[in-house]
Tab-separated table of C-alpha atoms in Angstrom:
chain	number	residue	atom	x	y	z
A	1	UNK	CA	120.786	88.708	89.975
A	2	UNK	CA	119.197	91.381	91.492
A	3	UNK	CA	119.151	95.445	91.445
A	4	UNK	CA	120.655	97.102	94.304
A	5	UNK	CA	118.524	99.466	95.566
A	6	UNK	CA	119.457	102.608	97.495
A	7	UNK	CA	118.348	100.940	100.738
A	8	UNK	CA	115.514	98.139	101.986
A	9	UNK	CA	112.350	98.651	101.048
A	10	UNK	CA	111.370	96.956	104.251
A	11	UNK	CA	113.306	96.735	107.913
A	12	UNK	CA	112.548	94.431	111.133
A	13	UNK	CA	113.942	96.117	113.709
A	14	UNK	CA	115.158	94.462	117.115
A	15	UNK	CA	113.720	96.903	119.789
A	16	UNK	CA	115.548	94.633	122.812
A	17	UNK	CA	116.526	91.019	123.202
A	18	UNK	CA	114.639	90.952	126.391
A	19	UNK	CA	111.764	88.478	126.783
A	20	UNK	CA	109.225	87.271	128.801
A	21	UNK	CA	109.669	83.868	127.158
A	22	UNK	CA	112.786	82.249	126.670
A	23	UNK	CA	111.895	79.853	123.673
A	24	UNK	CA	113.749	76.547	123.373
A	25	UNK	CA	113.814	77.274	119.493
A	26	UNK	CA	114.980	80.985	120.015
A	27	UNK	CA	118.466	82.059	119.979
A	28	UNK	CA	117.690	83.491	123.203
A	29	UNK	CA	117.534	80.265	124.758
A	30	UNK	CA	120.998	79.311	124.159
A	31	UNK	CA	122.888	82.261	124.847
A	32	UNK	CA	125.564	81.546	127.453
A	33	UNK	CA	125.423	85.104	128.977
A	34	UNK	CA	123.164	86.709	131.309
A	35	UNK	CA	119.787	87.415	130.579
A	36	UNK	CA	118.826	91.074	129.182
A	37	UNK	CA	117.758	93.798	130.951
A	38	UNK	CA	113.892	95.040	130.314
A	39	UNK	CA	114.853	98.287	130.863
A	40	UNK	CA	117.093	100.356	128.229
A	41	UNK	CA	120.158	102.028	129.206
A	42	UNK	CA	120.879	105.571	127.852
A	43	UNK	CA	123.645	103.544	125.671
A	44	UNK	CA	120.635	101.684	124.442
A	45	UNK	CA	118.650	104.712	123.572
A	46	UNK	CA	121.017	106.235	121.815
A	47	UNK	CA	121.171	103.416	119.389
A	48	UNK	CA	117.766	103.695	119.497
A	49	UNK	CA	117.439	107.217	118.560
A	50	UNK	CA	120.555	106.563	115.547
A	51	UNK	CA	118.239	103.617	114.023
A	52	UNK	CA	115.284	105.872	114.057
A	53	UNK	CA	117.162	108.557	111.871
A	54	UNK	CA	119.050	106.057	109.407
A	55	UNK	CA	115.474	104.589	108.716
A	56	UNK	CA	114.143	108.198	107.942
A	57	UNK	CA	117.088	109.457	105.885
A	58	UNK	CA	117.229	106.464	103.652
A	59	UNK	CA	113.421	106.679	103.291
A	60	UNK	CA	112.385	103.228	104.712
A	61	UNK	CA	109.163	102.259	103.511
A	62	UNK	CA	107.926	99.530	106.010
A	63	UNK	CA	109.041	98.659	109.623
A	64	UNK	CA	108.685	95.923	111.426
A	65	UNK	CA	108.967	96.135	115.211
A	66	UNK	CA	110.412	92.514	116.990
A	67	UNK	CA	113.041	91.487	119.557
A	68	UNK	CA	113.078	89.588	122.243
A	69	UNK	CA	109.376	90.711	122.857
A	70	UNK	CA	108.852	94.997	122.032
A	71	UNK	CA	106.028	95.379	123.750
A	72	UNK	CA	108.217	95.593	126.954
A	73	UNK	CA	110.237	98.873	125.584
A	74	UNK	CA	107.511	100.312	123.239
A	75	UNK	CA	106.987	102.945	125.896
A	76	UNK	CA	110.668	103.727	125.977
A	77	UNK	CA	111.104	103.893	122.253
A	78	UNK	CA	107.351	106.092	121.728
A	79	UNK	CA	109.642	109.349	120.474
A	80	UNK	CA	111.348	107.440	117.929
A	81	UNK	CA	108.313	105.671	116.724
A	82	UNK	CA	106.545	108.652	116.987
A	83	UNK	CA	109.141	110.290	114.498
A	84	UNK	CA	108.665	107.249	111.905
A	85	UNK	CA	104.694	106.936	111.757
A	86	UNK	CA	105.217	110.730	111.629
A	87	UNK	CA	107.316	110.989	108.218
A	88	UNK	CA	104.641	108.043	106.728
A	89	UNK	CA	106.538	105.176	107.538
A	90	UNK	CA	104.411	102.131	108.013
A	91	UNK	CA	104.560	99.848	111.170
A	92	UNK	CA	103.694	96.628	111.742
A	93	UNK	CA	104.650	94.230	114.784
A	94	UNK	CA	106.203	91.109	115.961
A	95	UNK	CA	104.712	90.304	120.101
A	96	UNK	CA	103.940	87.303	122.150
A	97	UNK	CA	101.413	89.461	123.684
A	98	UNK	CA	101.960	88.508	126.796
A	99	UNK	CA	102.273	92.262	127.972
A	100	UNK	CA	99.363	93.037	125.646
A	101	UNK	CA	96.532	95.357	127.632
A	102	UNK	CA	94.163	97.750	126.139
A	103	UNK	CA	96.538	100.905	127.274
A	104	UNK	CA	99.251	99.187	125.025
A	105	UNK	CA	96.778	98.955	122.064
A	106	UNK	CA	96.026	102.432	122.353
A	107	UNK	CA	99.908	103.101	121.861
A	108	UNK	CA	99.703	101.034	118.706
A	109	UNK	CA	97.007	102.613	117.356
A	110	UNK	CA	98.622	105.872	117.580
A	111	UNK	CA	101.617	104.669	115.217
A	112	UNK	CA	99.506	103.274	112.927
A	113	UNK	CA	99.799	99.695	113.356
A	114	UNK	CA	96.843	97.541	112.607
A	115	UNK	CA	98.395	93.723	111.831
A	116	UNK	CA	99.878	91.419	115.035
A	117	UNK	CA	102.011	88.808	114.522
A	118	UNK	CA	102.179	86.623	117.464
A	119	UNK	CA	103.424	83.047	118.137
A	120	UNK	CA	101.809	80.309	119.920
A	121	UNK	CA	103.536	77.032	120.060
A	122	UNK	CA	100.568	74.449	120.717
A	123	UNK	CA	96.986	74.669	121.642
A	124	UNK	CA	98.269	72.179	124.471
A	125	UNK	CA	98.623	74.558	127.405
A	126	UNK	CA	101.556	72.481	129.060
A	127	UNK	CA	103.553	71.861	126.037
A	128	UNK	CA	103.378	75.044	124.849
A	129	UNK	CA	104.479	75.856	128.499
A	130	UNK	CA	107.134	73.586	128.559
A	131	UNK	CA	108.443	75.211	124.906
A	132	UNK	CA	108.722	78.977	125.960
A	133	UNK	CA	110.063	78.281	129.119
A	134	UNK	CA	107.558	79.546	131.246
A	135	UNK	CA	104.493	78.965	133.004
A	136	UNK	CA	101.863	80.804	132.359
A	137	UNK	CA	103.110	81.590	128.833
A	138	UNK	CA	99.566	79.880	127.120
A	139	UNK	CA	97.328	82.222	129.445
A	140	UNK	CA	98.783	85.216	128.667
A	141	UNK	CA	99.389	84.921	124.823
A	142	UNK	CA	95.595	83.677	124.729
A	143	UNK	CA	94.514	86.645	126.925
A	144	UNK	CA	96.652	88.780	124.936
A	145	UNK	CA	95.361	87.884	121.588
A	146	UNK	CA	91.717	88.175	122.830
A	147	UNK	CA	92.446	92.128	123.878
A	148	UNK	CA	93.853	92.617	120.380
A	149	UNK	CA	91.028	91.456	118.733
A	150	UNK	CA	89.078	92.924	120.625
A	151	UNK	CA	90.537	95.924	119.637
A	152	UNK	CA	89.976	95.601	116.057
A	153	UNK	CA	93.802	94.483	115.393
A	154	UNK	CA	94.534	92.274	113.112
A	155	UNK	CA	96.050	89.009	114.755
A	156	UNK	CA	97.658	86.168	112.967
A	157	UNK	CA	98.876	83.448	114.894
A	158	UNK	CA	102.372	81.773	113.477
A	159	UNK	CA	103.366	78.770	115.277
A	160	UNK	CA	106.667	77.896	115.203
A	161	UNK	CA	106.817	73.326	114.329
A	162	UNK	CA	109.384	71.327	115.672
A	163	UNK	CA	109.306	67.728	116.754
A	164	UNK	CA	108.036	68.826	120.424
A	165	UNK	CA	104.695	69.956	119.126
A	166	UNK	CA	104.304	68.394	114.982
A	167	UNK	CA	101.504	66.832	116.455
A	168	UNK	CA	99.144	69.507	117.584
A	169	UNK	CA	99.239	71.577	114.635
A	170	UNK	CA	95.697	71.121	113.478
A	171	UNK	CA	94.250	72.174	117.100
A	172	UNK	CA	96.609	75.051	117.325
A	173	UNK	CA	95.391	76.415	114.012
A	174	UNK	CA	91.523	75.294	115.126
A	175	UNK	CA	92.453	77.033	118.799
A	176	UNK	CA	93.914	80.454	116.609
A	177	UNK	CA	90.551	80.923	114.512
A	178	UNK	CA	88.381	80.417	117.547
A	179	UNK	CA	89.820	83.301	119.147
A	180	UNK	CA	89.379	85.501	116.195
A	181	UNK	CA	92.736	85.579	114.655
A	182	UNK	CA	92.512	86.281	110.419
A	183	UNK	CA	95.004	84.313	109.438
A	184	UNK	CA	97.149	81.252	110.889
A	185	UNK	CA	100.451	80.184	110.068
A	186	UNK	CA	102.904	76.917	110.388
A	187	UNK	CA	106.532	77.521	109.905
A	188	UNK	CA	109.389	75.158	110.521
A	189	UNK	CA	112.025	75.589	113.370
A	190	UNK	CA	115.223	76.482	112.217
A	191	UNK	CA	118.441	75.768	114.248
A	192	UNK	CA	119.540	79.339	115.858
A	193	UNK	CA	123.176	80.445	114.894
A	194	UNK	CA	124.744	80.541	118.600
A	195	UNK	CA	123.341	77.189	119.114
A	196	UNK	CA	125.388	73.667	119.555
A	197	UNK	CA	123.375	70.982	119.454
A	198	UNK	CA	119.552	71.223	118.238
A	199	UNK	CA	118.955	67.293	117.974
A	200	UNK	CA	115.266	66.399	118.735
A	201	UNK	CA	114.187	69.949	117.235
A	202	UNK	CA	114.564	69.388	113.106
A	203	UNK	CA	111.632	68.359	110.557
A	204	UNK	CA	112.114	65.673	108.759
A	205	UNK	CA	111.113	66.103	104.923
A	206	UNK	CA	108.436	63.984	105.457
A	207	UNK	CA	107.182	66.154	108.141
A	208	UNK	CA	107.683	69.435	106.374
A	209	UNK	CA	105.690	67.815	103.965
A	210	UNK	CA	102.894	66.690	106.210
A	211	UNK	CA	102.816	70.292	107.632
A	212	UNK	CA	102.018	72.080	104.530
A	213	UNK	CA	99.017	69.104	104.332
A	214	UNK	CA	97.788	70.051	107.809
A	215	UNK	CA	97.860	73.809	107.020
A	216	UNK	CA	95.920	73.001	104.001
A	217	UNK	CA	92.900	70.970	106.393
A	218	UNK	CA	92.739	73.707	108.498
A	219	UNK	CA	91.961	76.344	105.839
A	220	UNK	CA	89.286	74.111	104.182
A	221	UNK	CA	87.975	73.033	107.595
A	222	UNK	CA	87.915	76.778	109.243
A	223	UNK	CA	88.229	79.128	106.037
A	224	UNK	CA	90.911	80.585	107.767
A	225	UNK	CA	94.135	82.167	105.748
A	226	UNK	CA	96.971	79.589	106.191
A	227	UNK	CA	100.799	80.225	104.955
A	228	UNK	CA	104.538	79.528	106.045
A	229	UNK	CA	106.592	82.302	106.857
A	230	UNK	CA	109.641	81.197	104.894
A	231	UNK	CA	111.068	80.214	101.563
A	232	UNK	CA	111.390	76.670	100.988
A	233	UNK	CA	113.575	74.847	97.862
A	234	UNK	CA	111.072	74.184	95.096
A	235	UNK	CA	112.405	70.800	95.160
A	236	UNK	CA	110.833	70.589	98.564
A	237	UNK	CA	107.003	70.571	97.566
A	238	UNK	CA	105.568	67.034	97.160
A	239	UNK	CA	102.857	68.354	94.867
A	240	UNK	CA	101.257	71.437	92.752
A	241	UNK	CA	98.760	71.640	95.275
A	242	UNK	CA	101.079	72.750	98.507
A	243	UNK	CA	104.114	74.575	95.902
A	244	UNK	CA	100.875	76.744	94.914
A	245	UNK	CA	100.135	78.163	98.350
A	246	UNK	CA	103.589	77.894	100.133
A	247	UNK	CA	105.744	77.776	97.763
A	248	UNK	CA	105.966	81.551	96.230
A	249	UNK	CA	108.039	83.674	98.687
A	250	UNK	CA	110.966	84.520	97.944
A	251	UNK	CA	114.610	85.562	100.435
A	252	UNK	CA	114.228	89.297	100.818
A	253	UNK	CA	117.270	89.132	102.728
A	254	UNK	CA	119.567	92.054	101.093
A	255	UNK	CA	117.522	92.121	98.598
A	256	UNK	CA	114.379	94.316	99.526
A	257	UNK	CA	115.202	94.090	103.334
A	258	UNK	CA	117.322	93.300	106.819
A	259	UNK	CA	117.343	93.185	109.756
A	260	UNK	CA	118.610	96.085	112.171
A	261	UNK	CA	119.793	94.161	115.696
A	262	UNK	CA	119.069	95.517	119.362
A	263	UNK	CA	123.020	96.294	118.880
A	264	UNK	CA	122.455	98.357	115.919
A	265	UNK	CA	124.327	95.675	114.100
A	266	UNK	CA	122.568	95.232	110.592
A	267	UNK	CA	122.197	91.982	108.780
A	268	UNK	CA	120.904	90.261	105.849
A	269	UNK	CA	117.486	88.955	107.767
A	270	UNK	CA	116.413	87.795	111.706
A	271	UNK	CA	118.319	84.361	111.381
A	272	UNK	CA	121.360	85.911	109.855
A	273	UNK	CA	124.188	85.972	112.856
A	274	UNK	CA	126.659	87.973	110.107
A	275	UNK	CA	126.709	91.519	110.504
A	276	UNK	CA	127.720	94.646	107.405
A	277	UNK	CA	127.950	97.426	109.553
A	278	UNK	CA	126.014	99.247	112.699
A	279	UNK	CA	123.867	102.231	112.523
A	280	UNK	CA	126.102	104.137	114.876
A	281	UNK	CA	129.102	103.685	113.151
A	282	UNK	CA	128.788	102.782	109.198
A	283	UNK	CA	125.427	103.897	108.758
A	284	UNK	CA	122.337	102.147	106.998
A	285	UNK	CA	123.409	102.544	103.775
A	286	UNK	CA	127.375	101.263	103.496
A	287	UNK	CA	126.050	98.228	105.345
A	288	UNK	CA	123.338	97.774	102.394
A	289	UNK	CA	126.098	98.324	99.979
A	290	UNK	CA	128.175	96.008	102.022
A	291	UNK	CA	125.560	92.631	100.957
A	292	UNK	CA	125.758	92.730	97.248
A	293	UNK	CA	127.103	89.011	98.043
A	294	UNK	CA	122.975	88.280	98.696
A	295	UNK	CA	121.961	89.936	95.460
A	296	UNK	CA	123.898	88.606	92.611
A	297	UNK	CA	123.619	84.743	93.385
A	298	UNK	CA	127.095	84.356	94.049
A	299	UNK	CA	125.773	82.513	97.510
A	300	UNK	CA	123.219	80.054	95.330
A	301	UNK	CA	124.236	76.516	95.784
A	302	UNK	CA	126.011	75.258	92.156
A	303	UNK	CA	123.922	71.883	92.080
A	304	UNK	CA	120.891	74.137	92.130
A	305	UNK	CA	121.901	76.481	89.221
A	306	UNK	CA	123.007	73.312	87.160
A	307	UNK	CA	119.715	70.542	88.147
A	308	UNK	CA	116.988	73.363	88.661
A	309	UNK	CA	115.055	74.144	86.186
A	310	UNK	CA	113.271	76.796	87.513
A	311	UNK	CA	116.754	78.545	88.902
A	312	UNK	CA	116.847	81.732	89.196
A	313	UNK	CA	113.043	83.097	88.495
A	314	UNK	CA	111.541	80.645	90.522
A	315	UNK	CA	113.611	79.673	93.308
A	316	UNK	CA	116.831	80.675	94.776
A	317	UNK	CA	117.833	77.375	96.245
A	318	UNK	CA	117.115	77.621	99.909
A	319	UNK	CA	117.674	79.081	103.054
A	320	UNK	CA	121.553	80.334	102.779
A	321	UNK	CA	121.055	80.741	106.819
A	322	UNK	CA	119.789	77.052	107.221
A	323	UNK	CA	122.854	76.227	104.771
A	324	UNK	CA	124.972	78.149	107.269
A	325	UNK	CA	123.832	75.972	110.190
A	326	UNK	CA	124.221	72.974	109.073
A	327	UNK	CA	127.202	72.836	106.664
A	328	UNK	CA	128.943	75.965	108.007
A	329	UNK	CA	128.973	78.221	104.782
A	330	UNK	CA	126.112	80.035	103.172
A	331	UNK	CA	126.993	78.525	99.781
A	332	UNK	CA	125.843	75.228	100.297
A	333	UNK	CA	122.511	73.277	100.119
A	334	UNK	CA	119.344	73.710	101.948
A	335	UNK	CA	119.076	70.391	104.534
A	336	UNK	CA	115.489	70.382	103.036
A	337	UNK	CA	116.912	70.219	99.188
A	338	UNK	CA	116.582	67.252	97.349
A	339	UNK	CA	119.156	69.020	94.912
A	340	UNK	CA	117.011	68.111	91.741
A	341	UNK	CA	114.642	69.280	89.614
A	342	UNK	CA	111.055	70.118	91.520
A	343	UNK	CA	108.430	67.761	90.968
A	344	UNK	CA	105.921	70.364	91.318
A	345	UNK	CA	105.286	73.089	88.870
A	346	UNK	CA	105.175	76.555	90.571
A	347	UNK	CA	101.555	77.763	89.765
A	348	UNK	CA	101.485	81.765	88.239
A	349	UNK	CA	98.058	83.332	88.939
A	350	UNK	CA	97.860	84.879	85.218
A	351	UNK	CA	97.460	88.781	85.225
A	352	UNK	CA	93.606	90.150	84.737
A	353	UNK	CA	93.626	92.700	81.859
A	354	UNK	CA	91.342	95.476	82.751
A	355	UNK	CA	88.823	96.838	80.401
A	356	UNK	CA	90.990	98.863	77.651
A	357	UNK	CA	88.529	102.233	77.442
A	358	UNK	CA	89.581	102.253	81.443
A	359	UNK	CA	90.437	105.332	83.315
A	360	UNK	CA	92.721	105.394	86.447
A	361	UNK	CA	94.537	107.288	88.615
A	362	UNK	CA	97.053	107.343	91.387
A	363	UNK	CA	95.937	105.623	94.762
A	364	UNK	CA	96.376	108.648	97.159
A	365	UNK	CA	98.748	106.084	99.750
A	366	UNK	CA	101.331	105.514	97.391
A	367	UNK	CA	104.890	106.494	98.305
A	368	UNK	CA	107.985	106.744	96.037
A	369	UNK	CA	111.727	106.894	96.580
A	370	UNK	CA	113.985	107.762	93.848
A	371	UNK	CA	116.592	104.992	92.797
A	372	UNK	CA	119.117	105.082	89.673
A	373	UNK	CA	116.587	103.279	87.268
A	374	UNK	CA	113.700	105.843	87.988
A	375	UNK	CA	111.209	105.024	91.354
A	376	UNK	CA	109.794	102.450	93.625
A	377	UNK	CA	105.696	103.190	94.153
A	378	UNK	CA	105.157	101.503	97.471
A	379	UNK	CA	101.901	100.626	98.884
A	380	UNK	CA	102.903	97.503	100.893
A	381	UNK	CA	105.171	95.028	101.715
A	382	UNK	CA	103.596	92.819	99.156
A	383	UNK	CA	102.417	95.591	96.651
A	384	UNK	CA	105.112	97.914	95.104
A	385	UNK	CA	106.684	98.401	91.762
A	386	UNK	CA	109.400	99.482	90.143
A	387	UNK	CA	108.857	102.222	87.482
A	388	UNK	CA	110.898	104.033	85.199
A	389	UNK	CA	110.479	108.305	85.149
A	390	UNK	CA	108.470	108.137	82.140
A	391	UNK	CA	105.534	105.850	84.095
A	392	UNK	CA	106.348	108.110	86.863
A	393	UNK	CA	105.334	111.028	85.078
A	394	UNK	CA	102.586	110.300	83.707
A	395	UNK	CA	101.112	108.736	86.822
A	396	UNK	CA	102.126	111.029	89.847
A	397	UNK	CA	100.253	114.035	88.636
A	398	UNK	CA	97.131	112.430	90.065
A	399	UNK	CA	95.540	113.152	86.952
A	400	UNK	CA	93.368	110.963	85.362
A	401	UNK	CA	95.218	108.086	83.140
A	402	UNK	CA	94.360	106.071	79.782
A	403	UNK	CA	95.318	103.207	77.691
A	404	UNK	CA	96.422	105.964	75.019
A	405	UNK	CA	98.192	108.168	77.398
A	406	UNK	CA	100.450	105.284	78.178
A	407	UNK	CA	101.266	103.725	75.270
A	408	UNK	CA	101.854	107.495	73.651
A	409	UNK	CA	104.363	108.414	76.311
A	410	UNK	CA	106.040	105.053	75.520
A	411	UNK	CA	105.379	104.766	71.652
A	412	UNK	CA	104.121	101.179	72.091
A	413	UNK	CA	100.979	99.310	71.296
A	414	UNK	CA	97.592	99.925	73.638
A	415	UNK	CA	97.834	96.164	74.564
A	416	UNK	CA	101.276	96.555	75.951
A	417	UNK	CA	100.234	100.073	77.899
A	418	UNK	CA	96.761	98.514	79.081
A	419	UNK	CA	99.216	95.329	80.663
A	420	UNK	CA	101.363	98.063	82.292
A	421	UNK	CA	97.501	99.998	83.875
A	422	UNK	CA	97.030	95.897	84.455
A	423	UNK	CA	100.242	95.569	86.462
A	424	UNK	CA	100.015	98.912	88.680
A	425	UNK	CA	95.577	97.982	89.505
A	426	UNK	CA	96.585	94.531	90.593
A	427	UNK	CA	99.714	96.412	93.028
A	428	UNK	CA	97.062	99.324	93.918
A	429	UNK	CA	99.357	101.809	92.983
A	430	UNK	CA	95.830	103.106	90.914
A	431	UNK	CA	92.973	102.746	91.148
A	432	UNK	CA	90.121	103.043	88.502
A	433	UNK	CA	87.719	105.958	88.288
């Protein structure tokens, strides 16, 4: 079960569903219709220009910018991106890079984004090729990723495994820290909603498996940050070792964030294909409301809640999406669940007390939004908390803060207030003076 909030912390928004690839794993690929337009109609603007405002009003904290490939419509969209980096809001986005040129960095720069995410589906220039559909496709990613880092952008390379390129996983992730990229990352194909048949494409568990081992030999190898961008069953991980680096993350979908379509449709995450609402006509928020399906574990497969030990704090059961695809409803099992309880324990890095005669105060970046059970402080996708208004008040002064001023304001011991200074250092929602 999870707390509403008044809206996502966190938002990928769809500038287009135009590409310059047309991935064989990306719903893209299989639509039936005519391929997208680069160029956006005035129809497209204003949805555009409605998504802008509904992220502003409902005081997104993070956005992420994706399609089909945005670097092709950035220029289009600059007012309305202009608008969000202007109110605070951070940026971060999703590219091929294909389009990527030192005139387009320059435009990212100005919104404030630092961190790339790019894909690259094999260091084997014809495979990878043959995967996105066109030719030329290695040579420009590479070229493109080599003009970010050049530019002092963060790059991380994710590259998407499937049975067409399992095998060439350890030079891709070799290939992505030779060209300077900070981090490199492995994720499993999933089957797209609007397509039929995706035979030849899957994982097997065994392979999932192996991946998480490969993504491990390239980090000890290259020193290079590894990780999988999704949430896997705990059930999944053959052993403490590969549960303790991939096997934290958690579904964010409706929880702390969705996904706002090219459309303006708005859904639970990227791979959902069911929509609550669109900005132009429901709004941001009655589409948010609309998902309380996601948050109170009504969707959680029942063998999970009744073999899983580790249900709910440690795993939700899956991908409801994957669930979706395979067994058409989003209350069924993960195809990667064994449906029993995990072998591996989840490990939980323990907290690091800070000295209790410490003094801190309020990191200067940190952003709140008011919700019914006091404030989110938001420094990052990855670093926010929830406080109530008496933390709230004592920190956002900007004044210096103690032990004793917390655990006066709450009438609690100085261990428990220098666990709560603990909690907000580790977040960097303060920092010590």
């Amino acid at each position: 079960m999870y707390t509403r909030l008044s809206a996502p912390l966190d938002v990928q928004w769809e500038l287009t569903p135009w590409c310059t690839y047309n991935c064989v794993h990306c719903y893209n690929y299989w639509r039936r219709d005519e391929r997208p337009m680069r160029v956006l109609t005035e129809d497209q603007l204003v949805v555009r220009r409605k998504t802008a405002k509904e992220l502003l009003e409902n005081k997104v904290f993070h956005v992420t910018l994706t399609g089909g490939e945005p670097l092709g419509v950035i220029e289009q969209v600059m007012p309305e991106l202009r608008q969000l980096a202007s109110a605070g809001i951070q940026m971060s986005i999703n590219t091929n890079l294909a389009l990527m040129t030192t005139e387009m960095g320059k435009l990212l720069k100005e919104l404030g984004i630092r961190s790339i995410l790019t894909s690259l589906m094999s260091a084997d220039e014809i495979l990878n090729d043959e995967i996105a559909q066109q030719r030329g496709a290695f040579r420009r990613t590479i070229e493109g990723i080599k003009v970010a880092v050049s530019m002092g952008l963060r790059v991380s390379v994710n590259m998407v495994v499937s049975q067409k390129n399992f095998d060439t996983i350890y030079d891709t992730g070799k290939l992505a820290y030779s060209l300077g990229a900070k981090a490199f990352c492995a994720t499993k194909v999933s089957k797209p909603s609007n397509c039929e048949d995706f035979t030849g494409f899957p994982l097997s568990r065994e392979q999932l498996g192996s991946m998480f081992h490969e993504l491990i030999r390239i980090r000890k190898a290259f020193g290079i940050e590894v990780a999988s961008l999704e949430h896997y069953p705990a059930c999944v991980f053959p052993n403490t070792e590969t549960r303790t680096m991939f096997g934290n993350r958690n579904c964010s979908a409706a929880k702390t964030s969705c996904t706002i379509g090219f459309d303006g449709n708005i859904r639970p995450c990227s791979h959902a294909p069911m929509s609550y609402g669109n900005v132009a006509e429901q709004g941001l928020s009655v589409a948010w409301i609309g998902m309380d399906a996601w948050r109170d574990d009504s969707l959680v497969p029942s063998v999970c809640k009744l073999t899983c030990g580790e249900y709910p704090g440690k795993c939700g059961g899956g991908c409801r999406i994957e669930s979706l695809n395979v067994h058409q409803g989003v209350g069924g099992s993960d195809p990667y669940s064994l449906e029993a309880a995990p072998a591996a324990k989840r490990a939980v890095a323990k907290l690091k007390l800070l000295d209790p005669a410490v003094i801190v105060q309020l990191q200067p970046k940190v952003r709140f939004r008011k919700e019914n059970f006091g404030f989110i402080a938001y420094r990052s996708s990855t670093n926010w908390v929830a406080m109530d208004s008496t933390l709230y008040g004592i920190v956002v002064p900007s004044k210096p803060v103690s032990v004793t001023d917390v655990a006066t304001a709450y009438q609690s011991s100085e261990d428990d207030a220098l666990e709560t200074l603990s909690i907000l250092s580790a977040k960097g929602i303060v920092q010590i003076i």
